[in-house]
Amino acid sequence: MNSNASRVAVVNQLARQLLHVEHPNADEIVARQNQLNQKWADLRAQADGKRDELESAHGLQTFHIECRETISWIEDKKRILEETDALEMDLTGIMTLQRRLVGMERDLAAIQAKLDSMEKEAEKVEGEHPEEAAMIRERINSLQVVWDDLTQMLKDRDSKLEEAGDLHRFLRDLDHFQNWLTKTMTDVASEDTPASLADAEKLLSQHATIRDEIDNYVDDYARMMEYGERLTADANTAEDPQYMFLRERLRALRDGWEELHQMWENRQQLLSQSLNLQMFLRDAKQAEVCLSQQEHMLSKDETPVNLEQAESLLKRHENFLTTMEANDEKLNAVVQFAQRLMDEGHFQADKVAKKAEGIQERREANRERALQLMEKLKDELQLHQFLQDCEELSEWIQEKYIIAQDETYRSAKTVHSKWTRHQAFEAEIKSNKDRLLRLQQAAEDLIREKPGMMEVISPRVGEISLQFDELQKVTKEKGERLFDANRQVLYEQSCEDVESWMDDLEKQIVEGDTGMDLASVNILMQKQQLIETQMAVKAQQVTELEAQAEYLERMTPEKIDDIKAKRSFVESRFEKLQEPLSYRKRELEKKKEAFQFRRDIEDEKLWIGEKMPLVLSADFGNSLFNVNQLLKKNQSLRTEIDNHEQRIHSVCNNGQKLIDEGHVDALEFSERIEDLLDRWQALKEAVDVRRNKLLASERAQQYLFDANEAEAWMSEQELYLMGDDRGKDMTSAENLIKKHQGLEADVSDFSETIRRLGETAKSLIAEEHPESEQIGIRQSQVDKLYAGLRDLLRERRMRLEESLRLFMLAREVDDLKQWIADKEVVAGSHELGQDYDHVTLLWERFKEFAKDTEVVGNERLNVVNETADQLIASGHTDAATIAEWKDELNEAWADLLEMIDTRTQMLNASRELHKYFHDCKDCLGRIVEKQNAMSEDLGRDSGAVSLLLRKHQNFIQDLQSLQLAVQQVQDDSAKLQTLYAGDRAREITSREEEVITAWKNLQGFCEERRNKLIDTGDLCRFFQLVKALMIWMEDTVRQMNTTEKPRDVSGVELLMNNHQSLKAEIDARGDSMQACVSLGKELLGRNHYASSEIKEKLVSLTNQRNAMLHRWEERWEHLQLILEVYQFARDAAVAEQWLIAQEPYLYATELGRTIDEVENLIKKHEAFEKSTAAQEERFAALERLTTFELKEMKRRQEEEEERRRKAEEEERAAALAAEQAAQKQDEGDGERSPDTEPLQSISEREPLSEASEERTPAQATEDVIEGSLLRKHEWESASKKASNRSWEKVYIVLRDASMATYKDQKTAKSTPEVYYKGETPFSIRAGSVEVASDYTKKKSVFRVKLPSGGEFLFQARDDDEMNLWVSKARSQIDSGDQSSSSRAQTLPAGPPKPDEPKKRGFFTLKKK
């Protein structure tokens, strides 16, 4: 039918084509087409009806077959159940019956689903075959009867199995325990290895939870093993296979239990080691970060340049070493932790040892580098300290050297003071000699310790030593010169100075003031020390007077007596002053001791007065902490007093010494000593009294503290006991009970603490402690609190026992929920099979699973419900929670049953899905087959393209049947998408999209091929048009290029008429040309696959047409020129003939012999003159220049102007070169001599290398200059600034006052028509060019102003190049103006004068 449908479609297509071309038998064609379509529609209707009848009959027979197969299936199950009647109710019989019933439940679930589907199928078949309704209903009733018998038999066997309750529960518990044991062993055997510290802690916590779960199953395991051993202990069951199987299960259970414990221990050890490893890795990472920071710090190599920087670096490094020492504890902890892990035999001991070794090595390396750097910094500090000392000593030497060079010693005025100052200056230099010695010693020590510093230290020390020696030498020379210049005056002034000083000193001694208090005595003592210092100086001066006196005696013998007398007088007075000074010193020392003793006595009394309020304080603390603090303070005070006692004794001994020496105030001193000792003893006794009171307060506060602690502990326990925490599960409840038992023991033990507190309270009350009342109240509160605590213990124990019973129920509920959840995983599976057979297998297995689940689940659910009802009936405090659990469990069971039903429906729907997938695959195969059958040939000419178009249309008609198949796939997809969701829905949609996409791709390929064929037809037509037009244009150009030459004006006019006929033909062909171009542009607009070829043809066609039109214009202009020439030749010939004809008359010699003849001749001559006047216009026309002559004259004038302009430019360039050479000579630039290098055009200079100059230098000829410049556009017009005013590097070509801009020299040479950024050249002829002297940001800048108001700035490489550009531009502007004026002056103002000969270059005809 499908193949015939395509043939009918082809016939209809042919009929439509015939009707479209208006076939003469159109009516007959329409009638035959309608007849064919009617018969085809009837045939299809009959075929569809027959197919429906066959499908209905097939469905009826299939229903009868399935009924018979279902009845046979049920009978087989009944027979299996009947075989269990002979079984006995022992272990063997129960286990056999249990296995058969478990398998039977799965089968019954499948049979139940089959019956439901059969019921639905029966209703459908009854509607399709009412005549078979009675038989169908009979089949269904027989099925129901057999099914009821089977279910009744199964209920009987279940009741029989329930009778062996204990054994059945034992087997159920055994199955449950084995399942739990297997699951737990799987969990314990997990190979998960923690990757971080958090993972390790999490896994360890989970493992501890498994241990708690194992401990909870200990009692169950013991009960199960006890019952199993008792069950298998009978000797009569030794050979029974079922009992042997049970013994094997018990043995396997025992082995598994022991193995589980062993596995848990191994896993515990592994996880503990993993936790330790992660902790070590964490600490090691922190240690590595710390070491990396240390290494980064040590990698900085900074050398100080001065003392301050050296001290700063040393201090920073000391801080760094302190930080390193603090971090060493952490690093040691990491290494010790690694050593402990290795000692314990860690499984990653090698890795740990390697990492610890790396950390240790890096730490040692860092410590060694830090110490080395410390030594280096210390050495640098010593060096810079030494250099600074050297610098300071050198500055001091320089300063003193300047003073030592003072030449004021030649003046006799104040010579003694100068001598005195010079002596002080020499003493200062001598005293500073030690600085130099210490510096030299330090240098020797540094060089001995650090030989590497010798190069720095030795030159510096040597330089300073030389400076100091020079200073000593200059100072000594100055002293000698000062002494020699004024020796006599100096001696006399020195004596007078010493005498004056001794007079002042005698006055001070005579006054005898020894002070009134300690301060004045100290001041006098300081003055005494100053006098002694002055005495030493003056003694030196007296000694020097002796040497001076001896010198003066030799120099002036006549004054020897006066000199000796003055020297003796000074020496005797100086000796007499020694004794009074010594006596005054002893008196001052005695007074100072007395005043100092009084001051010490007063200070000690003040100190005792400060401490006494602290000792006599009434604050004994209001808490144990305060009391302890006060005790510590009192002890510290006691220690301070003991330490101060030595000072008291020292003061007393000083006073006693003064008394023993017989001081005038000895009685006063004795009284002061006794008063001080009395106060000291009172202070010591007060400290002891305060200590005893503080100890008593400490006992009371200790009791209160212990009572508070007891109350806090009992309050904490009360808070815990009053809490509602009863555990989260049975394990936690059991743990809470154990903890409660421990708490009861702690509370019982705490009674001893309460007893001790009571005894302490009684003791304190008996001692009548100041806080006895408060202690008694506190003790009663403690007793009441303890009694309340014991009551709360009993109440909490009752609550915990209730909670334990609740959690036992919760455990059973959770186990059942977990079992339901496991079943839900199976029932919720989305596996719907890979094909139809796979789906059928899954469906059968799931029916068995559903039956098994329903039977076991109902039994366990009933047990849990009974337990819950019992707890609720007993009045449990959590009865509402238990009821909620019960409801949740029943709801979960109902959800499981619902999921099982849903899974069954999904498996039924899966068969339809796989049929849909098959149809999709088949449809895709057909589409691919059609796609591969599509030809890629596009034809070579119009006929072939038309044939391919017809074939392609027939191919599209053949796709109608395939379109019906695609539509069927879409309908099936829409139906299935309402049944599926998620991945399946996406897969269905994906398959549908694959088919639709393939179908659309096929349609797209068909449409694309159709378009390509249409485009190919248009392309062929376009090529034909182009070819015809090209042939015509070539022929037309050939006609215009003919070499036929006219002989006269009529010949020229004939050629012009022919040429005009060609123009008319060109105009007539314009429509064809336009149509061809439009077709080409249309093809380009459609992105034709031959666009490049079409574009090439269009360009060629347009160029050919333009060339043809240009050739026509050239020939037309030529013909016009020739016509004008031939007309001139014709008129000239006529005029020449007229002149020849008139020449005999003019050359005639007859003048008349008579008056009449003369008058006749005059009249004849007048007529000749009139005839000549009539010929004037003709001769004037001949005198006008022809177009050909005008062109020739213009060419010659332009050549002459060009020669004159070049000569002027050469003269101007020579003048400019001379001027520039003169300027350079005046400026004395020196860069280039005008004599050796005169200014010349850039083209004549040696070219610069590209490496030496980035920009191309300007190149100039007579009429062109070009080169690289920097350009800035300032103004676009006179009133508008340029939008982009940045500097740009461009290549400028200036030719005939027209400036063109290029990107670079290469572009200007290779493609001169491509300008920079598309800018057109602009003329500067009416503009100006000048040096931009007002622009100071850049050098060598000139400005170009355009006639439109625009302005440009250009920067050259140097001033020479800038001047060259300015001169060339100005010369082009000036030459343009001059040539314009010269051209205006040389143009002919009118016809030439008669006396000037007319030049002709085309004909040789001349006028006579």
mmCIF file with all atom_site columns, N, CA and C in Angstrom, residues 18 74 82 86 127 201 246 290 547 551 703 746 918 999 1041 1043 1156 1200 1268 1298 1308:
data_model
loop_
_atom_site.group_PDB
_atom_site.id
_atom_site.type_symbol
_atom_site.label_atom_id
_atom_site.label_alt_id
_atom_site.label_comp_id
_atom_site.label_asym_id
_atom_site.label_entity_id
_atom_site.label_seq_id
_atom_site.pdbx_PDB_ins_code
_atom_site.Cartn_x
_atom_site.Cartn_y
_atom_site.Cartn_z
_atom_site.occupancy
_atom_site.B_iso_or_equiv
_atom_site.pdbx_formal_charge
_atom_site.auth_seq_id
_atom_site.auth_comp_id
_atom_site.auth_asym_id
_atom_site.auth_atom_id
_atom_site.pdbx_PDB_model_num
ATOM 1  N N  . LEU A 1 18   ? 0.456   18.960  -15.799 1.00 0.00 ? 18   LEU A N  1
ATOM 2  C CA . LEU A 1 18   ? -0.239  19.102  -17.097 1.00 0.00 ? 18   LEU A CA 1
ATOM 3  C C  . LEU A 1 18   ? -1.274  20.210  -17.043 1.00 0.00 ? 18   LEU A C  1
ATOM 4  N N  . ILE A 1 74   ? -1.825  -21.351 38.077  1.00 0.00 ? 74   ILE A N  1
ATOM 5  C CA . ILE A 1 74   ? -2.405  -21.424 39.427  1.00 0.00 ? 74   ILE A CA 1
ATOM 6  C C  . ILE A 1 74   ? -2.505  -22.878 39.891  1.00 0.00 ? 74   ILE A C  1
ATOM 7  N N  . GLU A 1 82   ? -0.129  -28.370 48.091  1.00 0.00 ? 82   GLU A N  1
ATOM 8  C CA . GLU A 1 82   ? -0.676  -29.636 48.578  1.00 0.00 ? 82   GLU A CA 1
ATOM 9  C C  . GLU A 1 82   ? 0.434   -30.598 49.001  1.00 0.00 ? 82   GLU A C  1
ATOM 10 N N  . ALA A 1 86   ? 2.195   -33.204 53.959  1.00 0.00 ? 86   ALA A N  1
ATOM 11 C CA . ALA A 1 86   ? 2.870   -34.328 54.609  1.00 0.00 ? 86   ALA A CA 1
ATOM 12 C C  . ALA A 1 86   ? 4.017   -33.887 55.518  1.00 0.00 ? 86   ALA A C  1
ATOM 13 N N  . GLY A 1 127  ? -16.164 -5.345  24.992  1.00 0.00 ? 127  GLY A N  1
ATOM 14 C CA . GLY A 1 127  ? -16.659 -4.212  24.215  1.00 0.00 ? 127  GLY A CA 1
ATOM 15 C C  . GLY A 1 127  ? -16.451 -4.395  22.730  1.00 0.00 ? 127  GLY A C  1
ATOM 16 N N  . GLU A 1 201  ? 38.751  12.457  61.986  1.00 0.00 ? 201  GLU A N  1
ATOM 17 C CA . GLU A 1 201  ? 37.901  12.553  63.174  1.00 0.00 ? 201  GLU A CA 1
ATOM 18 C C  . GLU A 1 201  ? 36.501  12.035  62.890  1.00 0.00 ? 201  GLU A C  1
ATOM 19 N N  . LEU A 1 246  ? 21.557  -25.922 60.373  1.00 0.00 ? 246  LEU A N  1
ATOM 20 C CA . LEU A 1 246  ? 21.433  -24.929 61.435  1.00 0.00 ? 246  LEU A CA 1
ATOM 21 C C  . LEU A 1 246  ? 22.727  -24.840 62.247  1.00 0.00 ? 246  LEU A C  1
ATOM 22 N N  . CYS A 1 290  ? 56.418  27.947  58.851  1.00 0.00 ? 290  CYS A N  1
ATOM 23 C CA . CYS A 1 290  ? 57.283  28.726  59.743  1.00 0.00 ? 290  CYS A CA 1
ATOM 24 C C  . CYS A 1 290  ? 58.728  28.708  59.236  1.00 0.00 ? 290  CYS A C  1
ATOM 25 N N  . ALA A 1 547  ? 111.312 77.329  86.344  1.00 0.00 ? 547  ALA A N  1
ATOM 26 C CA . ALA A 1 547  ? 112.035 77.165  85.076  1.00 0.00 ? 547  ALA A CA 1
ATOM 27 C C  . ALA A 1 547  ? 112.131 78.492  84.345  1.00 0.00 ? 547  ALA A C  1
ATOM 28 N N  . TYR A 1 551  ? 115.573 80.837  83.309  1.00 0.00 ? 551  TYR A N  1
ATOM 29 C CA . TYR A 1 551  ? 115.811 81.326  81.946  1.00 0.00 ? 551  TYR A CA 1
ATOM 30 C C  . TYR A 1 551  ? 116.011 82.842  81.955  1.00 0.00 ? 551  TYR A C  1
ATOM 31 N N  . TYR A 1 703  ? 36.226  27.903  104.500 1.00 0.00 ? 703  TYR A N  1
ATOM 32 C CA . TYR A 1 703  ? 34.966  27.190  104.714 1.00 0.00 ? 703  TYR A CA 1
ATOM 33 C C  . TYR A 1 703  ? 33.899  27.716  103.748 1.00 0.00 ? 703  TYR A C  1
ATOM 34 N N  . ASP A 1 746  ? 28.635  9.166   93.059  1.00 0.00 ? 746  ASP A N  1
ATOM 35 C CA . ASP A 1 746  ? 29.301  10.422  93.392  1.00 0.00 ? 746  ASP A CA 1
ATOM 36 C C  . ASP A 1 746  ? 28.547  11.175  94.470  1.00 0.00 ? 746  ASP A C  1
ATOM 37 N N  . HIS A 1 918  ? 11.992  1.145   18.688  1.00 0.00 ? 918  HIS A N  1
ATOM 38 C CA . HIS A 1 918  ? 12.211  0.389   17.451  1.00 0.00 ? 918  HIS A CA 1
ATOM 39 C C  . HIS A 1 918  ? 11.691  1.160   16.239  1.00 0.00 ? 918  HIS A C  1
ATOM 40 N N  . TRP A 1 999  ? 14.510  14.126  9.850   1.00 0.00 ? 999  TRP A N  1
ATOM 41 C CA . TRP A 1 999  ? 13.501  14.439  8.834   1.00 0.00 ? 999  TRP A CA 1
ATOM 42 C C  . TRP A 1 999  ? 13.649  15.885  8.350   1.00 0.00 ? 999  TRP A C  1
ATOM 43 N N  . ASN A 1 1041 ? 37.405  50.766  -33.728 1.00 0.00 ? 1041 ASN A N  1
ATOM 44 C CA . ASN A 1 1041 ? 38.853  50.788  -33.939 1.00 0.00 ? 1041 ASN A CA 1
ATOM 45 C C  . ASN A 1 1041 ? 39.239  50.644  -35.414 1.00 0.00 ? 1041 ASN A C  1
ATOM 46 N N  . THR A 1 1043 ? 40.367  51.401  -39.171 1.00 0.00 ? 1043 THR A N  1
ATOM 47 C CA . THR A 1 1043 ? 41.383  52.354  -39.657 1.00 0.00 ? 1043 THR A CA 1
ATOM 48 C C  . THR A 1 1043 ? 40.930  53.126  -40.890 1.00 0.00 ? 1043 THR A C  1
ATOM 49 N N  . ASP A 1 1156 ? 35.711  107.935 -68.951 1.00 0.00 ? 1156 ASP A N  1
ATOM 50 C CA . ASP A 1 1156 ? 34.689  106.880 -68.829 1.00 0.00 ? 1156 ASP A CA 1
ATOM 51 C C  . ASP A 1 1156 ? 35.349  105.574 -68.418 1.00 0.00 ? 1156 ASP A C  1
ATOM 52 N N  . GLU A 1 1200 ? 57.109  75.512  -21.943 1.00 0.00 ? 1200 GLU A N  1
ATOM 53 C CA . GLU A 1 1200 ? 57.919  76.708  -21.691 1.00 0.00 ? 1200 GLU A CA 1
ATOM 54 C C  . GLU A 1 1200 ? 57.811  77.133  -20.219 1.00 0.00 ? 1200 GLU A C  1
ATOM 55 N N  . SER A 1 1268 ? 59.604  61.376  6.348   1.00 0.00 ? 1268 SER A N  1
ATOM 56 C CA . SER A 1 1268 ? 58.828  61.056  7.551   1.00 0.00 ? 1268 SER A CA 1
ATOM 57 C C  . SER A 1 1268 ? 58.806  62.262  8.472   1.00 0.00 ? 1268 SER A C  1
ATOM 58 N N  . SER A 1 1298 ? 50.551  70.194  -3.461  1.00 0.00 ? 1298 SER A N  1
ATOM 59 C CA . SER A 1 1298 ? 49.548  69.239  -2.974  1.00 0.00 ? 1298 SER A CA 1
ATOM 60 C C  . SER A 1 1298 ? 50.241  68.284  -2.009  1.00 0.00 ? 1298 SER A C  1
ATOM 61 N N  . ALA A 1 1308 ? 53.972  54.519  0.274   1.00 0.00 ? 1308 ALA A N  1
ATOM 62 C CA . ALA A 1 1308 ? 53.976  55.606  -0.698  1.00 0.00 ? 1308 ALA A CA 1
ATOM 63 C C  . ALA A 1 1308 ? 54.572  55.158  -2.028  1.00 0.00 ? 1308 ALA A C  1
#
